[in-house]
Structure formats: C-alpha cells, structure tokens
Coordinates of C-alpha atoms in Angstrom, one line a residue:
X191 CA 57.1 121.4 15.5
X192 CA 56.4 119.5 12.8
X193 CA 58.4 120.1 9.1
X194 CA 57.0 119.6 5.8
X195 CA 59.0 117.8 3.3
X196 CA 60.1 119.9 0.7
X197 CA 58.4 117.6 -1.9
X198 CA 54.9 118.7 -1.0
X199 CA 55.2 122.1 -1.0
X200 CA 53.5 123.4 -4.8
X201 CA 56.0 125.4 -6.4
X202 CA 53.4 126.6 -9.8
X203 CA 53.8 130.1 -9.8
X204 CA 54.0 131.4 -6.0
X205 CA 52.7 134.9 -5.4
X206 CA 55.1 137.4 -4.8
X207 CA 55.0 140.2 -1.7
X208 CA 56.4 143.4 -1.0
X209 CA 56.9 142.4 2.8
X210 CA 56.4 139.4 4.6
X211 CA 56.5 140.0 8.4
X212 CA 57.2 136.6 10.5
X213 CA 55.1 137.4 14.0
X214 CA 51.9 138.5 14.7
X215 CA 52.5 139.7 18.5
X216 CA 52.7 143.6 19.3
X217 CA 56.0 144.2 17.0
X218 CA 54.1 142.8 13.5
X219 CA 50.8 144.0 14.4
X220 CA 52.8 147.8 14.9
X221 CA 54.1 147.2 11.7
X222 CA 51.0 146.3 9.9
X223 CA 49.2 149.2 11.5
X224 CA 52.2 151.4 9.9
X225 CA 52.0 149.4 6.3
X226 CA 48.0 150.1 6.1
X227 CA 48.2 153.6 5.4
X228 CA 48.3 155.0 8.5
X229 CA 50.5 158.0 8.6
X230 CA 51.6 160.0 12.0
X231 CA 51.6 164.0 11.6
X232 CA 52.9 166.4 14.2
X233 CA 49.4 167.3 16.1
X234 CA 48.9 171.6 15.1
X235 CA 47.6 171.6 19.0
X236 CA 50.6 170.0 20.7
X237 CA 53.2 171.1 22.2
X238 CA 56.2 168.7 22.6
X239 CA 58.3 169.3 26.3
X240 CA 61.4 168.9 24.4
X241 CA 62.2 172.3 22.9
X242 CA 65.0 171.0 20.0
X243 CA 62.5 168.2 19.2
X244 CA 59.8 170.3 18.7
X245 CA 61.5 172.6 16.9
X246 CA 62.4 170.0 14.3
X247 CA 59.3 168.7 14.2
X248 CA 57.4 171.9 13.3
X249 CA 60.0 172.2 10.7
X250 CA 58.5 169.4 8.4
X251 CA 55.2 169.3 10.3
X252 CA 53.7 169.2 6.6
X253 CA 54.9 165.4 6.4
X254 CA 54.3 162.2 7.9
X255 CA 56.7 161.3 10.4
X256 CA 57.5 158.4 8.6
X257 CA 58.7 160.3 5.4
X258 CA 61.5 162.6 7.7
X259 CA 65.0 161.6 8.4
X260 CA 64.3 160.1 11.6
X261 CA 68.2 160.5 12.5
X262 CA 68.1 163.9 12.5
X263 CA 64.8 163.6 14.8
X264 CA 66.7 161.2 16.9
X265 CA 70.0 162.9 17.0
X266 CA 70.8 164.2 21.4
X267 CA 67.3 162.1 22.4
X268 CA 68.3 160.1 25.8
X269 CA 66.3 157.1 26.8
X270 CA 66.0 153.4 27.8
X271 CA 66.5 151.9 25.0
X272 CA 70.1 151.5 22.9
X273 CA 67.7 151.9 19.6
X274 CA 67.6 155.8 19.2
X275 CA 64.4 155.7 16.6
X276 CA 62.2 153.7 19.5
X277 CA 63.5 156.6 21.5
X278 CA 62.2 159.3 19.3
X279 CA 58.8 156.9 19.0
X280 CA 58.5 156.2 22.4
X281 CA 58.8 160.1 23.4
X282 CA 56.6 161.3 20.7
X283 CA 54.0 159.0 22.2
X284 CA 54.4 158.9 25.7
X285 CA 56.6 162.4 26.7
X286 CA 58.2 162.6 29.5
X287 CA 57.3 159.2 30.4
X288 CA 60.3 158.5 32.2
X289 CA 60.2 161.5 34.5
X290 CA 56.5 159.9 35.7
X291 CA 54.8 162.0 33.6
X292 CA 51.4 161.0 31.7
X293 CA 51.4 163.5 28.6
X294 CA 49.2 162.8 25.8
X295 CA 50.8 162.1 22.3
X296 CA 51.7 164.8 20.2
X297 CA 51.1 162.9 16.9
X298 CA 47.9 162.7 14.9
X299 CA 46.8 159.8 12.7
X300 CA 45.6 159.9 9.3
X301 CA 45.0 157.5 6.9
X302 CA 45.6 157.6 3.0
X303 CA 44.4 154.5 1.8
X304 CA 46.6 155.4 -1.5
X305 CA 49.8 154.8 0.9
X306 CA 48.9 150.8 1.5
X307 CA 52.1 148.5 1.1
X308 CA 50.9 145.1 0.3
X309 CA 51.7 142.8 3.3
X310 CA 51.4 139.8 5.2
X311 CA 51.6 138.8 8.8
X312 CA 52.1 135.1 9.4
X313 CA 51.7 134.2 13.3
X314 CA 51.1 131.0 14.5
X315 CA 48.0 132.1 16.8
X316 CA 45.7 134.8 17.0
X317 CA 47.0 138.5 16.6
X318 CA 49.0 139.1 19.9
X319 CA 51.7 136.4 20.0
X320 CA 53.1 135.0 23.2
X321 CA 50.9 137.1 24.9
X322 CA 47.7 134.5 24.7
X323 CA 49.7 131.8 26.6
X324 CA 51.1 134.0 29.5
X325 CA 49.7 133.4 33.0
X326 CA 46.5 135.5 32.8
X327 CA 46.0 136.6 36.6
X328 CA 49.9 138.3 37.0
X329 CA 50.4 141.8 35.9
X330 CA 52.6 143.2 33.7
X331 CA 55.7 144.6 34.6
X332 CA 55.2 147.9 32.3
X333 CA 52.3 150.3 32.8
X334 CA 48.9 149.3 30.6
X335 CA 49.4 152.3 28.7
X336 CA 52.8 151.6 27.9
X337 CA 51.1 148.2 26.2
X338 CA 49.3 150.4 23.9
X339 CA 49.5 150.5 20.1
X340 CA 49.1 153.6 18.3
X341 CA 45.3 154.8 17.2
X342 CA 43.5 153.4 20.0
X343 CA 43.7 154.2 24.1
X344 CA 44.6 150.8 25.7
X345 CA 42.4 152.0 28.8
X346 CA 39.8 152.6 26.2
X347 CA 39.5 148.8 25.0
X348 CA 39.8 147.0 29.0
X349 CA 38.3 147.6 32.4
X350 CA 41.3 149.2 33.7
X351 CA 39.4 151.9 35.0
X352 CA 38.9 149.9 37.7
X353 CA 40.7 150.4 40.7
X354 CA 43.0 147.7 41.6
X355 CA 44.8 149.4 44.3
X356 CA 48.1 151.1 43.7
X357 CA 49.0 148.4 40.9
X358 CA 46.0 149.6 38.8
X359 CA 47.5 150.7 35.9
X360 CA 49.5 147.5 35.4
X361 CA 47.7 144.8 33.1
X362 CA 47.2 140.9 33.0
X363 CA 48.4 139.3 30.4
X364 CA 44.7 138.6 29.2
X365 CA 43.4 142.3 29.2
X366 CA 46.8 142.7 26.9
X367 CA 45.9 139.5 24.4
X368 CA 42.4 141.1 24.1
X369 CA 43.5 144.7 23.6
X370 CA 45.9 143.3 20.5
X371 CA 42.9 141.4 19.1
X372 CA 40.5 143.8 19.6
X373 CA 43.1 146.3 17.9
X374 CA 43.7 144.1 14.4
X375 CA 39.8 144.2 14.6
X376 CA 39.1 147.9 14.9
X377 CA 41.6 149.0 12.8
X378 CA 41.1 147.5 9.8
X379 CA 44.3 145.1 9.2
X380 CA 42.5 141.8 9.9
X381 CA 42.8 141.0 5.7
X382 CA 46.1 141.4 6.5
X383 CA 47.0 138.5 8.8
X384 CA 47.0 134.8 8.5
X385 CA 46.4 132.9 11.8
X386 CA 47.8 129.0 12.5
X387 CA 51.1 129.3 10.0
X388 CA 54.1 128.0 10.9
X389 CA 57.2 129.1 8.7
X390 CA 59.3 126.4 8.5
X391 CA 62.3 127.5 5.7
X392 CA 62.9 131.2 4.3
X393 CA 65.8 131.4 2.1
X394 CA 67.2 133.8 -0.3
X395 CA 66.8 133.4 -4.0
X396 CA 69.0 135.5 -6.6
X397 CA 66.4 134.4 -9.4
X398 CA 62.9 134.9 -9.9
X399 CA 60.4 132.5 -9.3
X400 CA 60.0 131.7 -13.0
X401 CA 64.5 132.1 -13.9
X402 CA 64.5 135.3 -15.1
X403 CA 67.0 137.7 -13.3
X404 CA 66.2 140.0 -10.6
X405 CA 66.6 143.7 -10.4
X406 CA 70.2 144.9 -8.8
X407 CA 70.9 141.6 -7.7
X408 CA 68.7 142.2 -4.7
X409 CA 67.0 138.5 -4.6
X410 CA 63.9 137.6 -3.5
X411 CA 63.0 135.6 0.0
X412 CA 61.3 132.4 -0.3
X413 CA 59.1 131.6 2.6
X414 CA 57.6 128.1 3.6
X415 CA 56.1 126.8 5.6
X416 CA 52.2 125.3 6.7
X417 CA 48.7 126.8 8.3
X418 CA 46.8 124.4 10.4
X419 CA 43.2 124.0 9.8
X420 CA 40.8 122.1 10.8
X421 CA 42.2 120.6 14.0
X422 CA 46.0 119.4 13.1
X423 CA 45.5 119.2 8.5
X424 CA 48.8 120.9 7.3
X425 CA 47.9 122.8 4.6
X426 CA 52.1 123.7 3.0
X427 CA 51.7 127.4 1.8
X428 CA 55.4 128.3 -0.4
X429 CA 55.0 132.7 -1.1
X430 CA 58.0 134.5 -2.4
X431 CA 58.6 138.6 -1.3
X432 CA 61.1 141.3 -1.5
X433 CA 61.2 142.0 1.9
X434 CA 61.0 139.8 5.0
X435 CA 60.5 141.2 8.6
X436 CA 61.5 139.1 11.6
X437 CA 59.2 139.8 14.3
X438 CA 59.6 136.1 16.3
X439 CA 60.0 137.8 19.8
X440 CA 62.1 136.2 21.8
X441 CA 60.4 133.5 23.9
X442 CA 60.6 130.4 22.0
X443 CA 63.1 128.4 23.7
X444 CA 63.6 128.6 27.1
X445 CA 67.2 128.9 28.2
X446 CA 68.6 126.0 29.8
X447 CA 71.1 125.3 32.5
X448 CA 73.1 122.5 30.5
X449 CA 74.0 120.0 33.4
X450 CA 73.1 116.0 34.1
X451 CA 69.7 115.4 34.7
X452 CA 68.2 118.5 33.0
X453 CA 66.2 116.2 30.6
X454 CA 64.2 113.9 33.7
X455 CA 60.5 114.3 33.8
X456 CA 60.7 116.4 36.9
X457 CA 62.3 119.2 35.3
X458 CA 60.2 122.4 33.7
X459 CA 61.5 125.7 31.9
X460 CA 58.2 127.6 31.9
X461 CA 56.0 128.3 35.1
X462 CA 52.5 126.6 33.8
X463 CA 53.7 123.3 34.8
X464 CA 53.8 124.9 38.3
X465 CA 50.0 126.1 38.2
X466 CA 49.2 123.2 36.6
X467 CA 50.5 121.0 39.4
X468 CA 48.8 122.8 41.8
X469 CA 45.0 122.8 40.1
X470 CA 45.5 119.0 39.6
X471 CA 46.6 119.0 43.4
X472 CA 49.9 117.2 42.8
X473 CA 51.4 119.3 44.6
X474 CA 50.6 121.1 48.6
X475 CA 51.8 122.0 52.1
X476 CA 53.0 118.4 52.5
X477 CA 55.3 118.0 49.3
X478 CA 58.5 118.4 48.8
X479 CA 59.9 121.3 48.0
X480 CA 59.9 122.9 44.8
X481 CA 63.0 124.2 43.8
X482 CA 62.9 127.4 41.3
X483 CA 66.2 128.6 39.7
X484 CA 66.6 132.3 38.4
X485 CA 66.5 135.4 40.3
X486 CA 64.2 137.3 37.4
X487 CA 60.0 138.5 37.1
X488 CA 59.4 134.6 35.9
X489 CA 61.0 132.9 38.5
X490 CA 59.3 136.0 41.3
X491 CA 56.0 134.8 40.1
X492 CA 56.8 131.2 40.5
X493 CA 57.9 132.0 44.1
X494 CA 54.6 133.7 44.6
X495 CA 52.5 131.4 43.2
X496 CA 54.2 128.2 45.5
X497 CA 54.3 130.1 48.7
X498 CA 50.6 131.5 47.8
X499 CA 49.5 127.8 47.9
X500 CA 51.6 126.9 50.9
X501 CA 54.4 125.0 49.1
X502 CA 57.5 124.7 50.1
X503 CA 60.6 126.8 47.6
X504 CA 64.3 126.4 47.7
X505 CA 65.3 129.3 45.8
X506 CA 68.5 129.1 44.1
X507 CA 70.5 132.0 42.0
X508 CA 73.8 133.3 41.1
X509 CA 73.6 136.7 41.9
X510 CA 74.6 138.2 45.6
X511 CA 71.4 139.7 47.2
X512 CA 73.1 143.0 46.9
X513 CA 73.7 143.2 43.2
X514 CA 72.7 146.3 41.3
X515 CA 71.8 144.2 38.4
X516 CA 69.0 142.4 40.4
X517 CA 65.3 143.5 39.3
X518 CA 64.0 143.7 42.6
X519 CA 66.2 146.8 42.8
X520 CA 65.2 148.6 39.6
X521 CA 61.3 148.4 40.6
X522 CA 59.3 151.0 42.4
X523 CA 58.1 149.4 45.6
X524 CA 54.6 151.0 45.1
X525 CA 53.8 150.0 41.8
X526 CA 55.4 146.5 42.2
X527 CA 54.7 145.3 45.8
X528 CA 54.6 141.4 45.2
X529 CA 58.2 141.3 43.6
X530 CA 59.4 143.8 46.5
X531 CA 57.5 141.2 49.0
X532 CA 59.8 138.2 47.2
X533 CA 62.7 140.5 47.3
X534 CA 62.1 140.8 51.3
X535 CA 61.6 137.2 51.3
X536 CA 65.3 136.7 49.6
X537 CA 66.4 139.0 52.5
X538 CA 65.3 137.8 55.5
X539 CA 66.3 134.6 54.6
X540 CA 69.7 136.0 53.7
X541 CA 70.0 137.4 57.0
X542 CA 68.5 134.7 59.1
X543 CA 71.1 132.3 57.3
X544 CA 74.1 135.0 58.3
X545 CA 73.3 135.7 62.3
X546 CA 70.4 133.6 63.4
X547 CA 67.3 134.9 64.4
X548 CA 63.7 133.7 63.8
X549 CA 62.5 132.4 60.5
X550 CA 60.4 134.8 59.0
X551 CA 59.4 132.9 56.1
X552 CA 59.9 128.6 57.1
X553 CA 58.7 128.0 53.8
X554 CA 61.3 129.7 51.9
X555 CA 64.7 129.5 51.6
X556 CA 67.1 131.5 49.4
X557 CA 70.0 130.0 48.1
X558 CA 72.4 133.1 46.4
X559 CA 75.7 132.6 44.8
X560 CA 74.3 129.3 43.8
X561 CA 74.2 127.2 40.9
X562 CA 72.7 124.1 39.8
X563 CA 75.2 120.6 40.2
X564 CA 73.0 118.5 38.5
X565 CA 69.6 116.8 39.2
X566 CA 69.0 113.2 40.1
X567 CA 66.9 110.3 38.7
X568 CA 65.9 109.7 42.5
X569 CA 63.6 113.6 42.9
X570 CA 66.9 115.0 44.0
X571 CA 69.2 118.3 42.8
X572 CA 72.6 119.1 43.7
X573 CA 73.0 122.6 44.6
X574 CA 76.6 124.0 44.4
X575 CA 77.7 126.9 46.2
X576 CA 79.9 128.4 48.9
X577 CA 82.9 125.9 48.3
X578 CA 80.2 122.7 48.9
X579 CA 77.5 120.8 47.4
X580 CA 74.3 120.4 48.7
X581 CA 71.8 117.4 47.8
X582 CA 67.9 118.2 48.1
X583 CA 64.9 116.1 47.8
X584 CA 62.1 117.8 45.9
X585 CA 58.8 117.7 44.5
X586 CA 60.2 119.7 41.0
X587 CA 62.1 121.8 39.3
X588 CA 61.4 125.1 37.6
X589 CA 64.7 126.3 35.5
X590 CA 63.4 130.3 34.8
X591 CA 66.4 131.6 33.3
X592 CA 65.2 133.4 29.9
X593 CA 64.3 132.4 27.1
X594 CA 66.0 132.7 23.6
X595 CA 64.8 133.4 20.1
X596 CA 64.4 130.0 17.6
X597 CA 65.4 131.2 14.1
X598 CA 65.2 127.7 13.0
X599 CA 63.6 128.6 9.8
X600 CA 67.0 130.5 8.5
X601 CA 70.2 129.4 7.6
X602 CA 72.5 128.6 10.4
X603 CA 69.4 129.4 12.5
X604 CA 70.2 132.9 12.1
X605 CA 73.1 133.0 13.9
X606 CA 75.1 134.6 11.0
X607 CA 72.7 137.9 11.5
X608 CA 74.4 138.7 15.0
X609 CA 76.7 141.1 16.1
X610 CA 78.7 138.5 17.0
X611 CA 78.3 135.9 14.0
X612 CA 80.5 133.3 16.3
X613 CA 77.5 133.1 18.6
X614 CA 73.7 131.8 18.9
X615 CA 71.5 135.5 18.9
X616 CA 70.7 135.9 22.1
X617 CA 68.1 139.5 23.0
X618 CA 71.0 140.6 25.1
X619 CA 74.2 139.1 24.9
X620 CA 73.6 138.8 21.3
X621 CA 71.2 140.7 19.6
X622 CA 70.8 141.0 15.5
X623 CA 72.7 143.3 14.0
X624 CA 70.5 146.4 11.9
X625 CA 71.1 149.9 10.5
X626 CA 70.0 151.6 14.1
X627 CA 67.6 153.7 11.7
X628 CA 65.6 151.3 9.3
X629 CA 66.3 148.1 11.2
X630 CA 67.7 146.4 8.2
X631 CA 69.9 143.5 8.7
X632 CA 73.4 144.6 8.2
X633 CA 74.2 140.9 6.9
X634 CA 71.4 140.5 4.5
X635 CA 69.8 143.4 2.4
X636 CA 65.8 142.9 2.2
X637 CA 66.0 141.3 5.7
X638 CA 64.7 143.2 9.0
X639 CA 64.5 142.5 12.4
X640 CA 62.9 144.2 15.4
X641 CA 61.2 143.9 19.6
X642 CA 63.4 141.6 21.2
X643 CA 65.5 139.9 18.4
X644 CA 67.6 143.7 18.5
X645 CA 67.3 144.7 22.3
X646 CA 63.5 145.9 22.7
X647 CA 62.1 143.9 24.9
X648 CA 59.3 146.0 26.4
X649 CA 56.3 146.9 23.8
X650 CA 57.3 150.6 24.8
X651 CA 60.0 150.5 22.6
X652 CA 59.2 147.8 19.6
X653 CA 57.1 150.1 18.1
X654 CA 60.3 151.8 16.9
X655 CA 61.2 149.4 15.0
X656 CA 57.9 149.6 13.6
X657 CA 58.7 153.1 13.0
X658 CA 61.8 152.5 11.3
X659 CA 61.2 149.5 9.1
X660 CA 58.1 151.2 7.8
X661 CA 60.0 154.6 7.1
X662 CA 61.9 152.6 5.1
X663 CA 60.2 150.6 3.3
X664 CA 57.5 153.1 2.5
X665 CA 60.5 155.4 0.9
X666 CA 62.2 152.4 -1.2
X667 CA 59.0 151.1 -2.8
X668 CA 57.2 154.4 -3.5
X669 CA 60.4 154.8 -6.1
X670 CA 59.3 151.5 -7.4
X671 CA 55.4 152.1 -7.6
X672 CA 54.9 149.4 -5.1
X673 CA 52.4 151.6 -3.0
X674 CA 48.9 150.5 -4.1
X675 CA 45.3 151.8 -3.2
X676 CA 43.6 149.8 -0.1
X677 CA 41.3 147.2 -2.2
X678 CA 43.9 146.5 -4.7
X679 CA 45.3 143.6 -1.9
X680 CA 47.0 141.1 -0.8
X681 CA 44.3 138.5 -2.2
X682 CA 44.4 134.8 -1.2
X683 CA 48.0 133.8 -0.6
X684 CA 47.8 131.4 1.5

C-alpha cells in the first residue's frame, strides 16, 4: 500500500470525532448500527430459556440493554467464545443456538434518534470488508443466520429460501457481501461510512489540535491516512477523535512458512491464484501437481477446487490425521459434507500409505506430520517428514496457513496492545488485550478493539464487541453531552 508523506497531509484545523472506527466489515458496521441510535430492549412477549438470565433481564427491562451492567448479565453464561459479553449477545440473539435450536431473538429494537454518537467508519471498500474478495461459490462455515446483523433477517435480504440440499442454510460469500451492503443501505448508516480510505498513521496526541491542553490528560487520536477517487488520485484526509475503534479483522497478511524459496513466483498464500490458474487454463489433468500446505477450511477448499478440475494435490500438514484439533473433526458431517469428503480423502490415503490396498483417490496424496524444507528455483519443494526429505516437482504452491492482522498504521504495529507485548498480535496465539466488558485496550485508554483482533472470529460473536464498546461509549459521553440528535452529524470529514 502506498504511504503519504507526512508533508502533504493539511494540518488547518482537522475536525474532531467522538469515535473513529477503523473497518467497515461486519464488526464496524455492528458498531455503527449500535452508535446510530439503535437501542435493544428486552421484548415484553419473550421468554428467554435461560431462567437466571431472564430473570435479570426483566429486572431492568425498562432500559436498553446497552445502558445495564452487562457483567452482571454475563456473570455464569457458558459459550464458545472466551469474551463473556459476545456470550450474553450472542444468546440474547440466537438462544439456544448451540443446543441446535432456532429461537427467535428476545430483544426488540428502537431507535431514539436523540441517542446518535457522532462517528465514522473508514473501510477501504464497500461496507462488508474482506467479505467482497472471498471465493463467491464456497459456503460459509457458520449458518447464514448466524451471518446476520441485528434489525434485519439475513434470510429476509438473500434467496436462501431456496433449497440447496442439506447445506442450505450455509451462505456464499457473495449472498454475505450483499446482505452487509444491503444492511448499511436499509438501515440508515450510509452518512456514516467512507468507502476507498486507507489509514496509514494514528497516533496519540496529549494536546489539542490547536496547543491547548486536553481534558484529564486523556489525549486525542490523530488518524491519517488517504481515500481513493477517481481511479488511483490520493486524496490525504488527517481527522483527530477521542476514541478510535480497531475493527481491521484479521486477514491482511497471510501467514507464512519462513523457509528458502518462499519468495519465487511459484509460491501463493491465498487460494485465487489457484482459480485463477485454472480459468486461464494454466493448469489441468496433465500438470504437475499442486502442492497445498495447511490442514484448515482454506487449504479444504483449495483441495476441492484442484481435484474438482482434475488436478493433481500433494497435500502436506503437521498435524497427525487423528488429532482432536483438526477441523474436519469439529464439523457436523451433514451440514459440511465437502470438508468431511476431503477429510475421507486425507484418510484413505493415510491408510493406503500404512497397509497397501487400492488407491482410492490417485490424484491425491496426503502428506501428515509434514512440513515444508524449502522450495526450489527449478518448480520443485522439499517436503520434510518421517526422519527424510522428500523432493517434488510441481506446477505450484499454495501456503494456507492463516492469516494475521497488519496494524501497520500504529506504533510498533500494535504489537505493544497484546497480551503478550514481546510478541506480533496474532487472533489466537496473541490476541489484543481489552477490559472483557467494554473492549477497551488495557494499554491505551480511548483505544478499542474487537472480531478477530481479541479472539472472535466468527460474526456470531463480534457483535459483542459491538455490544460492549457501544455500552461504553454511550455511558462515558452522555456525561459529557456528546450524544447529539440525528441531523446534527458527522458533516464532510473527509
């Protein structure tokens, strides 16, 4: 990405934001939803299947949820996700979800247009983030429902109705990027988000933009960067705001292995270059093999995709085909059928390599408890694995390992904000440390993070964060006035 030099950036007099949320996939569009006004009341009618929870509820049932102490909501809740407020989000809107239940929401939305908080989202594409450049025929590994925003039926905006056999209520990645801009649309927020920006720099100030002094020492954030218009002008934008929500996701850089030869042109980390190769019809039944390293949902589809086209796969991973921790394992074979079918694939060919037997699948072999040696100028890769080293002639190379966030734009590219500060952030290993109830970053006041950069990687449970920053904020600026009337807005910032 290209950098502005500081020089160019106009520094007369920058407007000045309550909140400034970096991201405009599912977590900032949440969060803008919960900004705009949009409050969520215990429905009179419902009935929540948690008997403690709804007893707390109906106890403040007169107030927004964001406006009660969301640990005491939260407080004995049990769920998949190590955040306990998207928990407590997550079970008010989908109950029971996790027993295989389909209960409807027990919230009810108003809006009070009085309770707008002044905001921007900065994305660097349309509303819906990384979803617009996902492969748009592969389905989503959650349920479509569990896509869903709050205030408008996912099923209600798509064709989903439709049956697609026993994976029908799974989405592609293009009914999802539609739902979230159809949902920016219909709700009202579109004034609130600026497409084509690229941050490039946010920094803390402990002055005001014109010298004087700021309130408790607090500071304000400085945020630069450029939106792109008109085919590739940069036009620099510089905006300065109280409060700055990181909402980057998580798949910016793609993890990489680290050995010789990772850099040579046959190399990819992302699976286009794989459908790309086939359209252009670089690659068929009589290439060499494609090798595909990872044993996750990317590296599946890839798998899928080069055997669906008849081309050959070497398959390599660390894992032992019988590890627990394998996702194969953790998927219901009737909702997920084409990552149980690579799974059987891994298998077989596990077994077939052990005793002998026919070859179930000649076109695919696994390699477990393998890792890459290195790749070779000459097409080639050096597996290692079982106490040898195996060489391999192939077509290409698809590294599908993860992905990690790119914080580029803060100090020390963020790395200071993680629970361990010795450490790159990393959505598992190492995520950013909040308050586990307003999302705040522990290291830096003003500063909040949420979805993947602290652990939540599914939609399901981002919104919590959305939950939780908004609680917050909502509270700490309706002290200071900050809460205007809808119409009073953000204005032209950028």
């Amino acid at each position: 990405m290209p950098l502005l030099e500081e020089t160019t950036v106009p520094r007369e007099h920058p407007p000045t934001l309550p909140v400034v949320i970096i991201g405009n996939g599912p977590s900032g569009i949440c969060l803008s939803y919960l900004l705009s006004g949009y409050k969520p009341y215990l429905d009179p009618s419902a009935v929540h299947p948690n008997p403690v929870l709804y007893r707390k509820l109906q106890e403040t049932r007169h107030l927004p949820i964001t406006e009660q102490d969301l640990e005491y909501l939260s407080e004995g809740l049990e769920g998949r996700s190590g955040n306990p407020v998207a928990v407590l989000f997550d079970t008010l809107l989908h109950p029971n979800a996790d027993f295989g239940y389909e209960f409807p929401p027990v919230l009810q939305w108003r809006r009070d247009k009085q309770q707008h908080l002044p905001h921007l989202v900065l994305g660097r594409a349309t509303p819906g983030g990384a979803w617009h450049v996902m492969e748009g025929s592969m389905l989503t590994i959650s349920l479509g429902i569990w896509m869903e925003l709050p205030g408008i039926n996912y099923r209600d905006l798509t064709n989903n109705g439709k049956c697609r056999g026993v994976t029908n209520d799974r989405a592609t990645p293009e009914e999802i990027s539609s739902y979230y801009r159809n949902y920016v649309k219909l709700m009202g927020l579109k004034q609130n988000f600026v497409d084509n920006t690229y941050v490039t720099s946010v920094q803390k100030l402990f002055r005001g933009p014109e010298g004087e002094g700021l309130e408790n020492g607090g500071g304000l954030w400085e945020v630069r960067g450029y939106q792109r218009v008109q085919g590739d002008t940069h036009v620099p934008f510089c905006l300065f705001s109280e409060n700055v929500v990181l909402a980057t996701g998580a798949s910016d850089s793609p993890a990489q292995l680290g050995v010789e030869g990772e850099e040579l042109p046959f190399v990819f980390h992302n699976i286009s270059a794989l459908g790309l190769a086939v359209s252009r019809k670089k690659l068929g039944p009589n290439s060499d093999p494609v090798l595909i390293v990872g044993a996750g949902l990317s590296a599946a589809d890839a798998v899928l995709c080069a055997c669906n086209n008849n081309i050959s796969v070497l398959h390599a991973f660390r894992k032992h085909v019988d590890d627990p921790g394998l996702i194969f394992k953790q998927l219901p074979k009737t909702l997920y059928p084409e990552y149980h079918k690579v799974y059987h694939m891994i298998m077989a060919a596990s077994v077939c390599s052990k005793i002998g037997g026919p070859v179930l699948f000649p076109d695919y072999t696994s390699f477990p408890e393998h890792c890459v040696e290195s790749f070779q100028p000459d097409m080639k890769c050096v597996l290692q694995g079982n106490n040898s080293l195996k060489a391999f002639k192939i077509s290409m190379a698809l590294v599908l390992i993860g992905t990690h966030p790119n914080l580029f734009f803060l100090k020390g590219q963020g790395q200071y904000l993680g629970l361990d500060p010795t450490k790159p952030i990393s959505c598992k290993q190492n995520p950013v440390d909040v308050h586990p109830y307003t999302f705040e970053c522990t290291k830096d006041p003003g500063l909040f993070a949420m979805g993947p950069l602290v652990g939540d990687n599914f939609v399901r449970f981002l919104k919590g964060g959305a939950l939780g920053i908004a609680s917050c904020l909502l509270k700490r600026l309706k002290k200071k006035g900050k809460l205007i009337a809808e119409g009073g807005g953000v204005g032209e910032f950028i």
